[in-house]
Amino acid sequence: MKQLFIRNSVLIRNSKVLKNGQLLMQEPEDLQLSKFLKNIYKERKLKYPKFFKMDRLSKLGYLGAEILTNGQIEDENTALFFANSASSLQTDEAYAESMEEFPSPSLFVYTLPNILLGEISIRHRLNSENIFFVFQDFDAGLFVDYVSTLFSQGKTENALCGWVNLHNNDYDVFLWEIALSGGIDFNEEELKKLYLPTHE
Amino acid sequence: MSGTYLLNDAIISPLGFGTGANLQAIRNSESALKFHNNSRFFKEGYYAGLIEEDLIDSGFQRLGDAFLYTKLEKMIILAVDRVIKGSDAFDPQTTGLVISTTKGNIDLLARNKFTPDRLYLWKMAQVIADFFNLEKRPVVVSNACISGALAIRTASYLIAAGRYKNVIVAAGDLASEFVLSGFNSFQAISDEPCRPFSKDRKGVSLGEAAAAVFLDSENIGEGGDKIQYLDAVTANDANHISGPSRTGEGLFQSISRLMKANNVEAGNMDFLSAHGTATNYNDEMEAIAFNRGGLSQVPVNSFKGYYGHTLGSSALIETILTKHSLLDNELFASHNFTESGVSRDLNIIRSHTRKELNMALKTASGFGGCNLAMLLKKERRS
């Protein structure tokens, strides 16, 4: 197996945005998610009208990726590897509600978690590797095993990974970049430390 | 690159329980797509491939208490049970479970007599793992309609990483009111059984099914030829979240990268198992991508005319059927095909044909702009 490294990482949690452990934004804890998302968009001075069409899961993924990469992914072969626990359940419930009246095609399209990979691919023009997994909770070991094999089989030289979970407006976002050089060693222990910093 | 063998397999579908029954139905040109008139979303009725829950329950009786499991869980358990029964290498302590599904128990959103957490895909997977006393936590792949094939690649990677010695890959999805109404809201559902790649195609038909296959890095079991999974590549269209690329970019890139990485050419392909959902845009996109990949002459079919689109199951079922095509030197007709309705030449299989087969390409595409291409190869053993 090739030695891989974690470059940048982003956490969006408890109305806070952190990049590489540094606090970028802090909003009141009781702020509504929709408001928080809009505030991040404004604060980062983003101009991407598609943002307003996305469901909240995709918004979280899109914003995380913008902050992580400063809006620029250099390697167009950067693989996208994402996971969460609740799949697209929040939007599933909204679509199911629309079924009572008139089934909404614009909601139905977001009833798959990998739509967020499509959104990031469109935004950054990536014709690259995609996968979306669902685990009960953040599984660092599986990320390490799958991504390491993707690299060792020569499928990619960069990866953008993420845990983007959302249900009942409870959200948990952790994104990080993996490359062949620089940064922190990519292993289960380091990944867990970044996901759950002890000083939090 | 070390391959992985596709060993025991099972398909649970309206065409039958077990791969053998499904192959026999296909040989008889039967289709799971029947007329139904039980949905408030289709005033004029609709065609779909549905399995009666009573039929599942009578199959499930000998395994456990049908009241404790959802319809989809029972379907997947029936498939996994068949796969385990013939697999000597199965070991509940070391065998992994990778499950492909797009919507899992989504029918419970409307009426749930189980606990609310059963709606989580990981919970459904855990229920299945617990049924077979598996010690390893299951892994769920939920990547739209390429999930079934992507689950095979995931299993192969996790074997390569040393996480598991062997893996059961299983898949399942329902043709629930949720997905029926959703596809209908896109006006994507055909008012007759779907006709992939045909001039008179009118859209998709949905189906429900489960499937499972046992993957091992070693060629174990009885003698005879074996089918190896060689490799798979995914590529995103980066074009639209619900519509396929007009140029077939992602599908073309997944095919060309796969061939390059494995040092094979279009001319080495004896069979191409397409996605072929029978929507206007999808089939046209595939025809363009196949043409760009030099695959116009390769015998190709879509299995959707037999099953409908079974979502997270489709690419796994079609991989299993491709495996048996290779083993039995048998090309299956693209069911319901009339005359070509795509702008590029394709060598659509019009009737069941016997032919020496060695290597096959399986492709799939899905919402979110995802595409996948996979290589299967026959390994001969005298």
Short mmCIF file of N, CA and C in Angstrom, two decimals, chain B residues 292-381:
data_model
loop_
_atom_site.label_atom_id
_atom_site.label_comp_id
_atom_site.label_asym_id
_atom_site.label_seq_id
_atom_site.Cartn_x
_atom_site.Cartn_y
_atom_site.Cartn_z
N ARG B 292 -18.54 5.68 -29.19
CA ARG B 292 -17.25 6.33 -28.94
C ARG B 292 -16.22 5.32 -28.42
N GLY B 293 -16.69 4.31 -27.71
CA GLY B 293 -15.79 3.29 -27.17
C GLY B 293 -15.48 2.17 -28.15
N GLY B 294 -15.96 2.28 -29.38
CA GLY B 294 -15.67 1.27 -30.42
C GLY B 294 -16.42 -0.03 -30.21
N LEU B 295 -17.57 0.03 -29.52
CA LEU B 295 -18.28 -1.20 -29.15
C LEU B 295 -19.48 -1.50 -30.04
N SER B 296 -19.60 -0.81 -31.19
CA SER B 296 -20.81 -0.95 -32.02
C SER B 296 -21.06 -2.38 -32.49
N GLN B 297 -20.01 -3.16 -32.65
CA GLN B 297 -20.16 -4.52 -33.18
C GLN B 297 -20.39 -5.57 -32.09
N VAL B 298 -20.17 -5.18 -30.84
CA VAL B 298 -20.25 -6.18 -29.76
C VAL B 298 -21.71 -6.52 -29.46
N PRO B 299 -22.06 -7.82 -29.42
CA PRO B 299 -23.44 -8.19 -29.09
C PRO B 299 -23.85 -7.58 -27.75
N VAL B 300 -24.98 -6.88 -27.75
CA VAL B 300 -25.39 -6.14 -26.56
C VAL B 300 -26.86 -6.41 -26.25
N ASN B 301 -27.20 -6.43 -24.96
CA ASN B 301 -28.61 -6.48 -24.58
C ASN B 301 -28.87 -5.60 -23.38
N SER B 302 -30.14 -5.39 -23.11
CA SER B 302 -30.58 -4.84 -21.82
C SER B 302 -31.50 -5.90 -21.23
N PHE B 303 -31.31 -6.18 -19.94
CA PHE B 303 -32.18 -7.16 -19.27
C PHE B 303 -33.45 -6.50 -18.71
N LYS B 304 -33.62 -5.19 -18.92
CA LYS B 304 -34.75 -4.49 -18.31
C LYS B 304 -36.10 -5.00 -18.84
N GLY B 305 -36.15 -5.48 -20.07
CA GLY B 305 -37.39 -6.01 -20.63
C GLY B 305 -37.88 -7.25 -19.88
N TYR B 306 -36.95 -7.96 -19.21
CA TYR B 306 -37.34 -9.13 -18.42
C TYR B 306 -37.79 -8.75 -17.01
N TYR B 307 -37.09 -7.79 -16.39
CA TYR B 307 -37.30 -7.48 -14.97
C TYR B 307 -37.90 -6.11 -14.70
N GLY B 308 -37.83 -5.21 -15.68
CA GLY B 308 -38.00 -3.80 -15.37
C GLY B 308 -36.74 -3.30 -14.71
N HIS B 309 -36.74 -2.03 -14.33
CA HIS B 309 -35.57 -1.46 -13.67
C HIS B 309 -35.67 -1.74 -12.18
N THR B 310 -34.77 -2.57 -11.67
CA THR B 310 -34.83 -2.96 -10.26
C THR B 310 -33.87 -2.12 -9.40
N LEU B 311 -33.49 -0.94 -9.91
CA LEU B 311 -32.74 0.08 -9.14
C LEU B 311 -31.44 -0.48 -8.55
N GLY B 312 -31.35 -0.52 -7.22
CA GLY B 312 -30.10 -0.97 -6.60
C GLY B 312 -29.77 -2.43 -6.85
N SER B 313 -30.76 -3.21 -7.28
CA SER B 313 -30.51 -4.62 -7.60
C SER B 313 -30.07 -4.81 -9.04
N SER B 314 -30.45 -3.89 -9.93
CA SER B 314 -30.34 -4.18 -11.36
C SER B 314 -28.92 -4.55 -11.78
N ALA B 315 -27.92 -3.76 -11.38
CA ALA B 315 -26.56 -4.04 -11.87
C ALA B 315 -26.00 -5.33 -11.27
N LEU B 316 -26.48 -5.72 -10.08
CA LEU B 316 -26.01 -7.00 -9.52
C LEU B 316 -26.68 -8.17 -10.26
N ILE B 317 -27.98 -8.07 -10.48
CA ILE B 317 -28.69 -9.12 -11.21
C ILE B 317 -28.08 -9.28 -12.61
N GLU B 318 -27.84 -8.16 -13.27
CA GLU B 318 -27.32 -8.22 -14.64
C GLU B 318 -25.89 -8.76 -14.66
N THR B 319 -25.13 -8.51 -13.59
CA THR B 319 -23.78 -9.09 -13.51
C THR B 319 -23.88 -10.61 -13.33
N ILE B 320 -24.82 -11.04 -12.51
CA ILE B 320 -25.01 -12.48 -12.30
C ILE B 320 -25.44 -13.15 -13.62
N LEU B 321 -26.36 -12.50 -14.34
CA LEU B 321 -26.81 -13.07 -15.62
C LEU B 321 -25.67 -13.07 -16.65
N THR B 322 -24.84 -12.03 -16.61
CA THR B 322 -23.68 -11.97 -17.51
C THR B 322 -22.71 -13.10 -17.19
N LYS B 323 -22.52 -13.33 -15.90
CA LYS B 323 -21.67 -14.45 -15.47
C LYS B 323 -22.16 -15.76 -16.09
N HIS B 324 -23.46 -15.99 -16.04
CA HIS B 324 -24.00 -17.25 -16.57
C HIS B 324 -23.98 -17.27 -18.09
N SER B 325 -24.12 -16.11 -18.72
CA SER B 325 -23.96 -16.06 -20.18
C SER B 325 -22.57 -16.56 -20.55
N LEU B 326 -21.55 -16.07 -19.83
CA LEU B 326 -20.17 -16.47 -20.12
C LEU B 326 -19.96 -17.96 -19.85
N LEU B 327 -20.47 -18.44 -18.73
CA LEU B 327 -20.27 -19.85 -18.36
C LEU B 327 -20.94 -20.79 -19.35
N ASP B 328 -22.17 -20.40 -19.77
CA ASP B 328 -22.96 -21.31 -20.61
C ASP B 328 -22.84 -21.00 -22.10
N ASN B 329 -21.99 -20.01 -22.45
CA ASN B 329 -21.83 -19.62 -23.86
C ASN B 329 -23.18 -19.32 -24.50
N GLU B 330 -23.90 -18.42 -23.86
CA GLU B 330 -25.29 -18.17 -24.24
C GLU B 330 -25.54 -16.67 -24.23
N LEU B 331 -25.94 -16.13 -25.37
CA LEU B 331 -26.30 -14.72 -25.44
C LEU B 331 -27.81 -14.61 -25.35
N PHE B 332 -28.30 -13.78 -24.44
CA PHE B 332 -29.75 -13.65 -24.26
C PHE B 332 -30.28 -12.46 -25.05
N ALA B 333 -31.44 -12.66 -25.66
CA ALA B 333 -32.06 -11.61 -26.46
C ALA B 333 -32.41 -10.40 -25.59
N SER B 334 -32.35 -9.22 -26.19
CA SER B 334 -32.79 -8.00 -25.53
C SER B 334 -34.31 -7.97 -25.64
N HIS B 335 -34.99 -8.34 -24.54
CA HIS B 335 -36.42 -8.59 -24.57
C HIS B 335 -37.21 -7.32 -24.93
N ASN B 336 -38.23 -7.48 -25.74
CA ASN B 336 -39.13 -6.38 -26.18
C ASN B 336 -38.51 -5.46 -27.23
N PHE B 337 -37.31 -5.81 -27.74
CA PHE B 337 -36.69 -4.95 -28.75
C PHE B 337 -37.44 -5.11 -30.07
N THR B 338 -37.74 -3.97 -30.72
CA THR B 338 -38.41 -4.02 -32.02
C THR B 338 -37.43 -3.62 -33.13
N GLU B 339 -37.26 -2.31 -33.35
CA GLU B 339 -36.18 -1.87 -34.24
C GLU B 339 -35.46 -0.69 -33.64
N SER B 340 -34.23 -0.48 -34.07
CA SER B 340 -33.35 0.47 -33.38
C SER B 340 -33.93 1.88 -33.32
N GLY B 341 -33.88 2.46 -32.15
CA GLY B 341 -34.35 3.82 -31.95
C GLY B 341 -33.27 4.70 -31.36
N VAL B 342 -32.01 4.37 -31.61
CA VAL B 342 -30.91 5.24 -31.17
C VAL B 342 -30.11 5.66 -32.39
N SER B 343 -29.35 6.75 -32.25
CA SER B 343 -28.73 7.36 -33.43
C SER B 343 -27.42 6.68 -33.85
N ARG B 344 -26.92 5.75 -33.03
CA ARG B 344 -25.68 5.05 -33.38
C ARG B 344 -25.95 3.55 -33.53
N ASP B 345 -25.16 2.91 -34.37
CA ASP B 345 -25.31 1.47 -34.58
C ASP B 345 -24.98 0.70 -33.31
N LEU B 346 -25.84 -0.25 -32.99
CA LEU B 346 -25.55 -1.18 -31.90
C LEU B 346 -25.89 -2.57 -32.41
N ASN B 347 -25.16 -3.57 -31.91
CA ASN B 347 -25.43 -4.95 -32.31
C ASN B 347 -26.34 -5.60 -31.27
N ILE B 348 -27.62 -5.19 -31.29
CA ILE B 348 -28.59 -5.68 -30.31
C ILE B 348 -28.87 -7.18 -30.54
N ILE B 349 -28.85 -7.95 -29.47
CA ILE B 349 -29.12 -9.39 -29.58
C ILE B 349 -30.63 -9.59 -29.73
N ARG B 350 -31.04 -10.13 -30.90
CA ARG B 350 -32.47 -10.22 -31.20
C ARG B 350 -33.08 -11.56 -30.79
N SER B 351 -32.26 -12.60 -30.75
CA SER B 351 -32.79 -13.88 -30.25
C SER B 351 -31.68 -14.61 -29.50
N HIS B 352 -32.07 -15.49 -28.61
CA HIS B 352 -31.08 -16.25 -27.83
C HIS B 352 -30.14 -16.96 -28.80
N THR B 353 -28.84 -16.84 -28.51
CA THR B 353 -27.83 -17.38 -29.44
C THR B 353 -26.75 -18.10 -28.66
N ARG B 354 -26.30 -19.22 -29.17
CA ARG B 354 -25.17 -19.91 -28.53
C ARG B 354 -23.89 -19.45 -29.20
N LYS B 355 -22.91 -19.10 -28.39
CA LYS B 355 -21.66 -18.59 -28.95
C LYS B 355 -20.56 -18.75 -27.91
N GLU B 356 -19.35 -19.07 -28.36
CA GLU B 356 -18.22 -19.17 -27.44
C GLU B 356 -17.94 -17.78 -26.84
N LEU B 357 -17.97 -17.66 -25.52
CA LEU B 357 -17.78 -16.36 -24.86
C LEU B 357 -16.66 -16.43 -23.83
N ASN B 358 -15.85 -15.37 -23.80
CA ASN B 358 -14.73 -15.34 -22.84
C ASN B 358 -14.71 -14.10 -21.96
N MET B 359 -15.04 -12.96 -22.55
CA MET B 359 -14.94 -11.72 -21.77
C MET B 359 -16.16 -10.85 -22.01
N ALA B 360 -16.63 -10.22 -20.95
CA ALA B 360 -17.83 -9.37 -21.07
C ALA B 360 -17.62 -8.04 -20.36
N LEU B 361 -18.31 -7.05 -20.88
CA LEU B 361 -18.32 -5.72 -20.29
C LEU B 361 -19.73 -5.47 -19.75
N LYS B 362 -19.80 -5.02 -18.50
CA LYS B 362 -21.09 -4.66 -17.89
C LYS B 362 -21.05 -3.16 -17.59
N THR B 363 -22.10 -2.45 -18.00
CA THR B 363 -22.14 -1.03 -17.68
C THR B 363 -23.43 -0.68 -16.95
N ALA B 364 -23.38 0.44 -16.23
CA ALA B 364 -24.57 0.96 -15.56
C ALA B 364 -24.42 2.47 -15.42
N SER B 365 -25.56 3.15 -15.36
CA SER B 365 -25.56 4.60 -15.19
C SER B 365 -26.70 4.96 -14.25
N GLY B 366 -26.62 6.13 -13.63
CA GLY B 366 -27.68 6.47 -12.70
C GLY B 366 -27.78 7.95 -12.41
N PHE B 367 -28.81 8.30 -11.64
CA PHE B 367 -29.00 9.68 -11.18
C PHE B 367 -27.74 10.15 -10.45
N GLY B 368 -27.56 11.45 -10.47
CA GLY B 368 -26.33 12.01 -9.90
C GLY B 368 -25.22 12.00 -10.93
N GLY B 369 -25.53 11.54 -12.16
CA GLY B 369 -24.54 11.52 -13.24
C GLY B 369 -23.51 10.42 -13.13
N CYS B 370 -23.83 9.36 -12.33
CA CYS B 370 -22.82 8.32 -12.13
C CYS B 370 -22.86 7.27 -13.24
N ASN B 371 -21.70 6.72 -13.54
CA ASN B 371 -21.56 5.67 -14.56
C ASN B 371 -20.53 4.67 -14.08
N LEU B 372 -20.70 3.42 -14.50
CA LEU B 372 -19.74 2.39 -14.11
C LEU B 372 -19.54 1.42 -15.26
N ALA B 373 -18.31 0.97 -15.43
CA ALA B 373 -18.00 -0.10 -16.39
C ALA B 373 -17.21 -1.18 -15.66
N MET B 374 -17.54 -2.44 -15.93
CA MET B 374 -16.95 -3.57 -15.22
C MET B 374 -16.55 -4.67 -16.21
N LEU B 375 -15.44 -5.33 -15.92
CA LEU B 375 -14.97 -6.43 -16.78
C LEU B 375 -15.10 -7.77 -16.08
N LEU B 376 -15.69 -8.73 -16.79
CA LEU B 376 -15.77 -10.11 -16.29
C LEU B 376 -15.06 -11.00 -17.29
N LYS B 377 -14.36 -12.02 -16.78
CA LYS B 377 -13.59 -12.89 -17.66
C LYS B 377 -13.75 -14.35 -17.23
N LYS B 378 -13.79 -15.21 -18.23
CA LYS B 378 -13.90 -16.64 -17.93
C LYS B 378 -12.52 -17.24 -17.72
N GLU B 379 -12.39 -18.00 -16.62
CA GLU B 379 -11.15 -18.73 -16.40
C GLU B 379 -11.45 -20.20 -16.57
N ARG B 380 -10.75 -20.81 -17.50
CA ARG B 380 -11.04 -22.21 -17.81
C ARG B 380 -10.29 -23.15 -16.88
N ARG B 381 -10.98 -24.17 -16.46
CA ARG B 381 -10.33 -25.22 -15.67
C ARG B 381 -10.71 -26.56 -16.26
#
